[in-house]
Tab-separated table of C-alpha atoms in Angstrom:
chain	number	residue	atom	x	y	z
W	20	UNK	CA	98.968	76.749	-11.255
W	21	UNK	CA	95.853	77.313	-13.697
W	22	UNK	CA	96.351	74.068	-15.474
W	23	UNK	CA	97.007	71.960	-11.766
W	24	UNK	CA	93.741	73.146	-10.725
W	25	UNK	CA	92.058	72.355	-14.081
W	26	UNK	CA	93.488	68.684	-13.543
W	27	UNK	CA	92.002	68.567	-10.025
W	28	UNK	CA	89.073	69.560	-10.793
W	29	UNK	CA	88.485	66.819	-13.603
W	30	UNK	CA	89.937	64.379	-11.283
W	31	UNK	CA	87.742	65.224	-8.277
W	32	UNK	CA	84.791	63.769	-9.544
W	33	UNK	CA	86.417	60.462	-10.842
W	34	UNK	CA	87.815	59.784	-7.183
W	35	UNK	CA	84.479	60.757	-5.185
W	36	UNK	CA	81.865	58.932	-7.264
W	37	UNK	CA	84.794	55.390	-7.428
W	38	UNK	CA	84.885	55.936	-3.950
W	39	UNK	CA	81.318	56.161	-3.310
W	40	UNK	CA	80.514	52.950	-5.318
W	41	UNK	CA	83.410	51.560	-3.128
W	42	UNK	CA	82.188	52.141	0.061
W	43	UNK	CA	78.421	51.382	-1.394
W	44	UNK	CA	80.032	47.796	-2.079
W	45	UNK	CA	82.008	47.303	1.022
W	46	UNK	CA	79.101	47.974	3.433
W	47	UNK	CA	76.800	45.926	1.134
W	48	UNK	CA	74.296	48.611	0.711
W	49	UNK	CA	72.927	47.972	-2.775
W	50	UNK	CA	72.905	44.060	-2.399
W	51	UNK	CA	75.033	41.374	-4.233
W	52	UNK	CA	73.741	42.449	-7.464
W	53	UNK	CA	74.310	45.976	-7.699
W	54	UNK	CA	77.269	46.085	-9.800
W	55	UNK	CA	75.673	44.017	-12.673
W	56	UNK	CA	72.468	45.439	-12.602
W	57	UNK	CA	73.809	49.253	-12.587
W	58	UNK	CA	76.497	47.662	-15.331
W	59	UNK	CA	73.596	46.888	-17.325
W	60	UNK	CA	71.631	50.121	-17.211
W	61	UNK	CA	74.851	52.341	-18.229
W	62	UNK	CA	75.231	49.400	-21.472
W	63	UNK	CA	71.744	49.172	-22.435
W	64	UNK	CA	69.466	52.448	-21.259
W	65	UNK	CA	71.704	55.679	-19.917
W	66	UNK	CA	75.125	55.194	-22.659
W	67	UNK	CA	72.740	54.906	-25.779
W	68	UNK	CA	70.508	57.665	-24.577
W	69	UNK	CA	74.161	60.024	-23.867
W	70	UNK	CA	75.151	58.731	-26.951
W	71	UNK	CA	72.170	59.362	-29.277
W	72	UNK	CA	71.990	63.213	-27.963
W	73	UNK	CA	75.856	63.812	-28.773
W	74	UNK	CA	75.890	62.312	-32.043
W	75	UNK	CA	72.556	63.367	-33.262
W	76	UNK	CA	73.664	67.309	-32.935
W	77	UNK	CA	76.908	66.747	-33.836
W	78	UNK	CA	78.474	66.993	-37.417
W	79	UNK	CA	81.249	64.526	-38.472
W	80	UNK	CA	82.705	65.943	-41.078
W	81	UNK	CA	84.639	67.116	-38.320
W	82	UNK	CA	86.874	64.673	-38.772
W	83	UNK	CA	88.760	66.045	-41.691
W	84	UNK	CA	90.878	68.195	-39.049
W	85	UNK	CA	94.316	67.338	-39.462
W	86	UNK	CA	94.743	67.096	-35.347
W	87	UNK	CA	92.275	64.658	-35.670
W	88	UNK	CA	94.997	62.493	-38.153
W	89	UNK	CA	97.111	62.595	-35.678
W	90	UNK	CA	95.152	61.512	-32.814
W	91	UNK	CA	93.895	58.909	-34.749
W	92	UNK	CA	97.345	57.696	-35.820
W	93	UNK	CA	98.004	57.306	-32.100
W	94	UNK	CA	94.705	55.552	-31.123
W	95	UNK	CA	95.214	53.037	-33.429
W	96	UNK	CA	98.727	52.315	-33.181
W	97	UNK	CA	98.804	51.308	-29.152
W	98	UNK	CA	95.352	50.406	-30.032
W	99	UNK	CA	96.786	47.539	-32.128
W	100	UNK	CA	100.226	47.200	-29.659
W	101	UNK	CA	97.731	46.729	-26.920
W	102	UNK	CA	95.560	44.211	-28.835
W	103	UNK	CA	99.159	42.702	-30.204
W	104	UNK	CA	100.630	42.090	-26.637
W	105	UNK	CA	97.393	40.929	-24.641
W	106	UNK	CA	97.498	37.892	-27.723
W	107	UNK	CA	101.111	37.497	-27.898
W	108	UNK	CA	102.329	37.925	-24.228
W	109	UNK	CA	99.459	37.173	-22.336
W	110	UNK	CA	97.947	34.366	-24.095
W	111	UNK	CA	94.594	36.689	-24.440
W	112	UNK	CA	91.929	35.085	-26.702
W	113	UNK	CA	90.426	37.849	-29.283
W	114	UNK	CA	87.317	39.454	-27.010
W	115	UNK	CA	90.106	39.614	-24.135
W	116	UNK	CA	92.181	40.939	-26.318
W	117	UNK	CA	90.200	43.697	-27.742
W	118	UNK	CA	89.725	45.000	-24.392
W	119	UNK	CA	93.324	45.110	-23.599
W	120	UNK	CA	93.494	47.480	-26.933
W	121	UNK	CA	90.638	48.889	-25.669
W	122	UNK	CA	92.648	49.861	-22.601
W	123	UNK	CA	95.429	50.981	-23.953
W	124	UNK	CA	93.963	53.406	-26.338
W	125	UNK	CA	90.541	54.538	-25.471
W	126	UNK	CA	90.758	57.607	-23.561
W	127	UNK	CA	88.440	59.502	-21.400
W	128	UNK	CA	87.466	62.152	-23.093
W	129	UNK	CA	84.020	62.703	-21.689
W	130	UNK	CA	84.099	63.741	-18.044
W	131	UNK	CA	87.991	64.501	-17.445
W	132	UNK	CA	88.761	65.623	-21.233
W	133	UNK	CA	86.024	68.221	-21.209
W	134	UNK	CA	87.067	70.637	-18.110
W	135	UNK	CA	91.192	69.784	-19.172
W	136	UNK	CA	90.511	71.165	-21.783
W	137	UNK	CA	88.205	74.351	-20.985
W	138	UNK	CA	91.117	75.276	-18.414
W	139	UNK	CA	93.803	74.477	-20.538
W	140	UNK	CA	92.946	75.177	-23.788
W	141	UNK	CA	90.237	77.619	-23.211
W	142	UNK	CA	87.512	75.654	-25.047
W	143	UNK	CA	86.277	72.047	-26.275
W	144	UNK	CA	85.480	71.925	-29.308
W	145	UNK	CA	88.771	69.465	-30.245
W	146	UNK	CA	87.703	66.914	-27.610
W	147	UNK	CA	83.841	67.012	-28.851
W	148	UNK	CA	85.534	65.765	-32.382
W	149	UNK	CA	88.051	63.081	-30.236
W	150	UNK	CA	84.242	61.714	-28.561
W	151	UNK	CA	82.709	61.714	-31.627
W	152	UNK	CA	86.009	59.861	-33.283
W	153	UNK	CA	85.799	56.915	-30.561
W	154	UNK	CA	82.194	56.790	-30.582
W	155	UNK	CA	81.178	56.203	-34.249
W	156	UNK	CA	84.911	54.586	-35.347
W	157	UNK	CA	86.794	53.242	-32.548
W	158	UNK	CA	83.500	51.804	-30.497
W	159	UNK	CA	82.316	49.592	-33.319
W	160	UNK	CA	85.302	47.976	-33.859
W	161	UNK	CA	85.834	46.924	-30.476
W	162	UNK	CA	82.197	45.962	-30.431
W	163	UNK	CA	82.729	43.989	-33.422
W	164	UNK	CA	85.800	42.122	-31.864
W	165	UNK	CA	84.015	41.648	-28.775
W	166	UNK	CA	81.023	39.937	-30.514
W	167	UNK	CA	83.085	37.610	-32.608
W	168	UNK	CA	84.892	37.062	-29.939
W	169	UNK	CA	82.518	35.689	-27.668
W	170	UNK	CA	80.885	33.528	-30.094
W	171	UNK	CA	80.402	30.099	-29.509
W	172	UNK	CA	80.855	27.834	-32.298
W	173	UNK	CA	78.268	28.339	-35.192
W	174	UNK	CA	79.085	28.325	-38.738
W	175	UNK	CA	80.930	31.377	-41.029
W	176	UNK	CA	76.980	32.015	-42.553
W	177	UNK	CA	76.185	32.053	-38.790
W	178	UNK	CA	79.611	34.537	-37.829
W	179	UNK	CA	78.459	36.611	-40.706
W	180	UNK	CA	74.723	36.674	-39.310
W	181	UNK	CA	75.730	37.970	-36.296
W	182	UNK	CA	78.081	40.839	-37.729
W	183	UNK	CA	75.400	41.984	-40.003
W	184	UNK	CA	73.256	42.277	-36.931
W	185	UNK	CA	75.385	43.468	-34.550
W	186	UNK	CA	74.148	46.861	-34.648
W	187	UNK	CA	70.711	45.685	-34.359
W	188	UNK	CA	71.687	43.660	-31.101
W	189	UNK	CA	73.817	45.789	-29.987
W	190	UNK	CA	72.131	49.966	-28.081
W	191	UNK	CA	75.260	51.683	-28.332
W	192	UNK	CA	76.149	51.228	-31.932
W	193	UNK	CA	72.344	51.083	-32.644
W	194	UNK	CA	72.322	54.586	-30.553
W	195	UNK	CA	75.070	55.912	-32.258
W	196	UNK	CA	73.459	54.937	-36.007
W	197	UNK	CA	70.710	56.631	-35.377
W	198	UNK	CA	72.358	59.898	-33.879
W	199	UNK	CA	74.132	59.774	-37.482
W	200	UNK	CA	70.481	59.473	-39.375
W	201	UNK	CA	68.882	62.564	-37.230
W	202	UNK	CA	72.472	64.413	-37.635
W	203	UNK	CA	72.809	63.575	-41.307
W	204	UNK	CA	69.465	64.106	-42.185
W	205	UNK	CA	68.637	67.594	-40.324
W	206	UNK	CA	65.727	66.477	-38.464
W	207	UNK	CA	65.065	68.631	-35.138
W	208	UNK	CA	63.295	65.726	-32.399
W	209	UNK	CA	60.595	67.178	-30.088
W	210	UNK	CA	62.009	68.877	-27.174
W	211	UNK	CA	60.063	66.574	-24.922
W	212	UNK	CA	62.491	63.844	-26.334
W	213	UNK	CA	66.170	65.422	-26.303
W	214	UNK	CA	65.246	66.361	-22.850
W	215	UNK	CA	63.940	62.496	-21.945
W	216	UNK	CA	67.545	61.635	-23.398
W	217	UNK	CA	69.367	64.389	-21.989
W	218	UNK	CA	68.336	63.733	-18.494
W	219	UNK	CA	68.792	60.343	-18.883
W	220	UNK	CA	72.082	60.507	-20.603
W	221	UNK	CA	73.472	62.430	-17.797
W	222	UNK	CA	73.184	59.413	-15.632
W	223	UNK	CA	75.766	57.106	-17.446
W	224	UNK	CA	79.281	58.592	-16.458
W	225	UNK	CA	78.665	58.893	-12.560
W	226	UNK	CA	76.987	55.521	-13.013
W	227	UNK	CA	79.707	53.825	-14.761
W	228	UNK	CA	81.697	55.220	-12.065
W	229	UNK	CA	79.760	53.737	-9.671
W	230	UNK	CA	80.117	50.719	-10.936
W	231	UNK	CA	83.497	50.761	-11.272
W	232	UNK	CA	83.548	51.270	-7.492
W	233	UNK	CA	81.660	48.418	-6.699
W	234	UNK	CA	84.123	46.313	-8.815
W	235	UNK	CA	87.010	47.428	-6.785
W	236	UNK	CA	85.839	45.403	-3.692
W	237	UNK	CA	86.593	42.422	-5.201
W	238	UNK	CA	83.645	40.920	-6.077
W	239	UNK	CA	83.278	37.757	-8.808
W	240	UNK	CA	83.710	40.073	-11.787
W	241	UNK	CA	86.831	42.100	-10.586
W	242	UNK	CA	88.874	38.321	-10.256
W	243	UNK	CA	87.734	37.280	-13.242
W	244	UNK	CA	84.871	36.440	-14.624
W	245	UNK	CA	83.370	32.619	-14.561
W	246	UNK	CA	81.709	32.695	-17.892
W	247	UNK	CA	84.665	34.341	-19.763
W	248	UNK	CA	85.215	32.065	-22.981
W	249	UNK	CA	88.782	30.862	-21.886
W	250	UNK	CA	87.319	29.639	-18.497
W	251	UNK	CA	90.478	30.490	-16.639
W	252	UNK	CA	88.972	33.127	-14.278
W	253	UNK	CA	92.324	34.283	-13.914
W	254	UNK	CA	93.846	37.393	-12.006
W	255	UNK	CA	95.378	40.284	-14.440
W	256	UNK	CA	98.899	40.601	-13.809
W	257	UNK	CA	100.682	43.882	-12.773
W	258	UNK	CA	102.911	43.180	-15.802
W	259	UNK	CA	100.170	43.625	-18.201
W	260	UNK	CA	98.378	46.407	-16.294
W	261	UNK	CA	101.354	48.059	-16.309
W	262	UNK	CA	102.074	47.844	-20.489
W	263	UNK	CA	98.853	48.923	-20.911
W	264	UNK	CA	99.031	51.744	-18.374
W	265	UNK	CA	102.798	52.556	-20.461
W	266	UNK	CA	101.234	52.057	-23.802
W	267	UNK	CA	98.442	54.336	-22.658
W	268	UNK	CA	99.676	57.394	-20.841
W	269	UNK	CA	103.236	57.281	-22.214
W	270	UNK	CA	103.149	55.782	-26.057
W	271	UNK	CA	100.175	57.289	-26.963
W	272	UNK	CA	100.817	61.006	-26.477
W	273	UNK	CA	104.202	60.770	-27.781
W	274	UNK	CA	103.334	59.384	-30.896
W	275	UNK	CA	100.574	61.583	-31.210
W	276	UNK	CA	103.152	64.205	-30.725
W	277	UNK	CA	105.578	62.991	-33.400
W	278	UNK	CA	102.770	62.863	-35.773
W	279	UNK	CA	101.452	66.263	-34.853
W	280	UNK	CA	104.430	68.430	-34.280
W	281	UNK	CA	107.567	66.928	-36.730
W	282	UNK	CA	105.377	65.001	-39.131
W	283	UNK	CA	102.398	67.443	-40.055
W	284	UNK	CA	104.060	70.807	-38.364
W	285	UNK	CA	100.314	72.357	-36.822
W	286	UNK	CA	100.157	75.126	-34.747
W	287	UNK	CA	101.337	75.087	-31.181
W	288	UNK	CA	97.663	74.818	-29.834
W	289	UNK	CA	97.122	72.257	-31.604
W	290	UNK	CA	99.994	69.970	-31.009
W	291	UNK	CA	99.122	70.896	-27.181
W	292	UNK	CA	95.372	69.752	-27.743
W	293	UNK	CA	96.495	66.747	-29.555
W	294	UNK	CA	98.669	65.518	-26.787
W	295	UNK	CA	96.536	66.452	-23.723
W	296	UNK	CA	93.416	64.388	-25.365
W	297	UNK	CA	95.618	61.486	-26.108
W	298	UNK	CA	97.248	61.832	-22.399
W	299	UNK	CA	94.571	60.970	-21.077
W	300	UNK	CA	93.908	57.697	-19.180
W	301	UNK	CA	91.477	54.974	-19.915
W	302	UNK	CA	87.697	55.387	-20.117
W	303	UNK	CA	85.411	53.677	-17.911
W	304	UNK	CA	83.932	51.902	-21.045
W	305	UNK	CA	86.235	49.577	-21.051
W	306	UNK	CA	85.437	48.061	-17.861
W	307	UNK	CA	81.746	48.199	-18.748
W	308	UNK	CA	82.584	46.357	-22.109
W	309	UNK	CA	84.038	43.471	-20.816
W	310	UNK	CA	81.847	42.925	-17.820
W	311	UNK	CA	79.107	43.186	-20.427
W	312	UNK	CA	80.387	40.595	-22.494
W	313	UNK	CA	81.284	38.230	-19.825
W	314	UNK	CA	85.409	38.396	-19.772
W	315	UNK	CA	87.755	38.956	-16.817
W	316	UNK	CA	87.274	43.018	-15.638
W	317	UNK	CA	90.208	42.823	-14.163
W	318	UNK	CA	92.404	44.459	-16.754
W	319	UNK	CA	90.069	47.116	-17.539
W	320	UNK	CA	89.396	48.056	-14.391
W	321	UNK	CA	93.007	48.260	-12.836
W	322	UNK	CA	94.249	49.888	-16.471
W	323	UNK	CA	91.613	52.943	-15.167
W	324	UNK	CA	92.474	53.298	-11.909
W	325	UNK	CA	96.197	52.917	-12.475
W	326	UNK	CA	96.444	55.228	-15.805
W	327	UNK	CA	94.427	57.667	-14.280
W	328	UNK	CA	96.666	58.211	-11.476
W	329	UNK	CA	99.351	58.050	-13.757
W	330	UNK	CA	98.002	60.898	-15.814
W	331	UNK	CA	98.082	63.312	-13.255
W	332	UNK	CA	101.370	63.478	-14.115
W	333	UNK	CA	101.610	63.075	-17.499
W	334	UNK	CA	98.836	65.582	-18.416
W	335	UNK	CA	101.044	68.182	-16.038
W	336	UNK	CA	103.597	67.858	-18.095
W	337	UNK	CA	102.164	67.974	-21.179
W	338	UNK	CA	100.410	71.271	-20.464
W	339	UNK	CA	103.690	72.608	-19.183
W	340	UNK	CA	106.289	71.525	-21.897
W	341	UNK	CA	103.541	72.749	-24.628
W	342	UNK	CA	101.925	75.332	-23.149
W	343	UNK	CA	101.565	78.840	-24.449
W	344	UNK	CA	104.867	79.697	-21.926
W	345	UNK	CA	106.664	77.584	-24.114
């Protein structure tokens, strides 16, 4: 009953702030450009600011937690079955197909992970390592993908330009560097400036959400965008919604389980932490890459809203069958 209520009460805010941005959209009241312009702020001002503060406090060699192997080892491997099937099966180019890995692997670990996991587990501290993990590993590499992705023509001295760059170009691996520099260095900032980047940090998950609301009326970028590379504009398909969704909520905790319970043999806890963080459904950020980067939302978007109904059920189950009762 305890762990039911801990999933409602992460869920609750997920639904009312989607729904909000819904019914903002349907009755038109932020205008026709809402959902780009908020899209924009949570990529470029409110994500990097969140971003900055986490990392900057934060200490990575966190890492070298063997739960964290095992996460890991299921992040990338439906990572890289998402990323294998949106190129294979869906004739995805590489920036579409980055965010179908994306969507099959990147979990939401931020504003559903954190109270799952102080009601379940009784504290955090493993899903502050699993935000830190996607942020300043599994971020830039979709990032990078992305980028290249999207590139029109050029030469390989202009390709390698723009990787070398990237982070430059780019606030939230720019963000995320510097969190590192202030982290690794042991610099304490001004409190007039964490709080500048706390309060404005705060404002990128119920915006994303937002936005993700918005999309759901079916706007230009929920059917596909018109300036995505492949210039199909294309619906997603419920077929490859649903292997994501599968790859998501179904592969990835069970391989992190393998890994984590027969494979490295840790403690009960920490098989259940393992498999709640990687039970849970797709982050918003995945919807807010690709709308950034011009591709069709459509899989990203109906990957969150579909895995995290899905995960209702999945995380119940998990707590159950690995709980301390068991």
């Amino acid at each position: 009953m305890a762990a039911m209520h801990a999933l409602l009460s992460g869920f609750a805010p997920i639904w009312i702030l989607t729904g909000i941005g819904y019914a903002a959209g349907r009755s038109g009241l932020l205008g026709e450009q809402a959902e780009p312009v908020l899209g924009r702020f949570v990529f470029h001002v409110a994500m990097p600011a969140a971003l900055f503060t986490m990392v900057s406090g934060s200490r990575p060699a966190a890492f070298a937690h063997p739960a964290m192997v095992a996460f890991a080892a299921g992040t990338a491997l439906v990572s890289v079955l998402g990323y294998a099937a949106g190129r294979r099966f869906f004739g995805r180019k590489r920036a579409e197909a980055a965010v179908s890995g994306m969507a099959s692997g990147y979990v939401n670990s931020a504003n559903l992970g954190i109270p799952v996991a102080v009601h379940v587990l009784g504290d955090a501290s493993f899903v502050a390592q699993v935000i830190l993990f996607q942020v300043l590993l599994v971020s830039p590499v979709v990032l990078t993908l992305l980028d290249s992705g999207t590139q029109r023509g050029g030469s390989a001295a202009d390709g390698l330009r723009r990787m070398l760059t990237m982070p430059v170009r780019n606030p939230v691996i720019m963000a995320s560097l510097l969190g590192v520099a202030v982290s690794a260095a042991g610099w304490r900032l001004p409190t007039a400036v964490t709080h500048a980047c706390d309060v404005l940090g705060a404002a990128a998950v119920p915006t994303a959400l937002v936005t993700l609301g918005l999309s759901l009326c079916g706007g230009p970028a929920g059917r596909g965008h018109p300036s995505a590379p492949d210039g199909t504009g294309r619906v997603t398909g419920r077929t490859e919604v649903g292997v994501a969704v599968a790859l998501k909520t179904l592969v990835q905790p069970l391989a992190a389980f393998l890994v984590a319970g027969p494979l490295l043999r840790l403690p009960g806890h920490q098989v259940l932490a393992v498999v709640l963080c990687s039970a849970l459904p797709t982050a918003q950020n995945a919807y807010l890459y690709a709308r950034e980067y011009g591709l069709d939302t459509g899989l990203a978007r109906n990957s969150v809203v579909a895995s995290t109904v899905v995960s209702m059920g999945t995380l119940s189950f998990a707590a159950w069958a690995l709980g301390p009762s068991h």
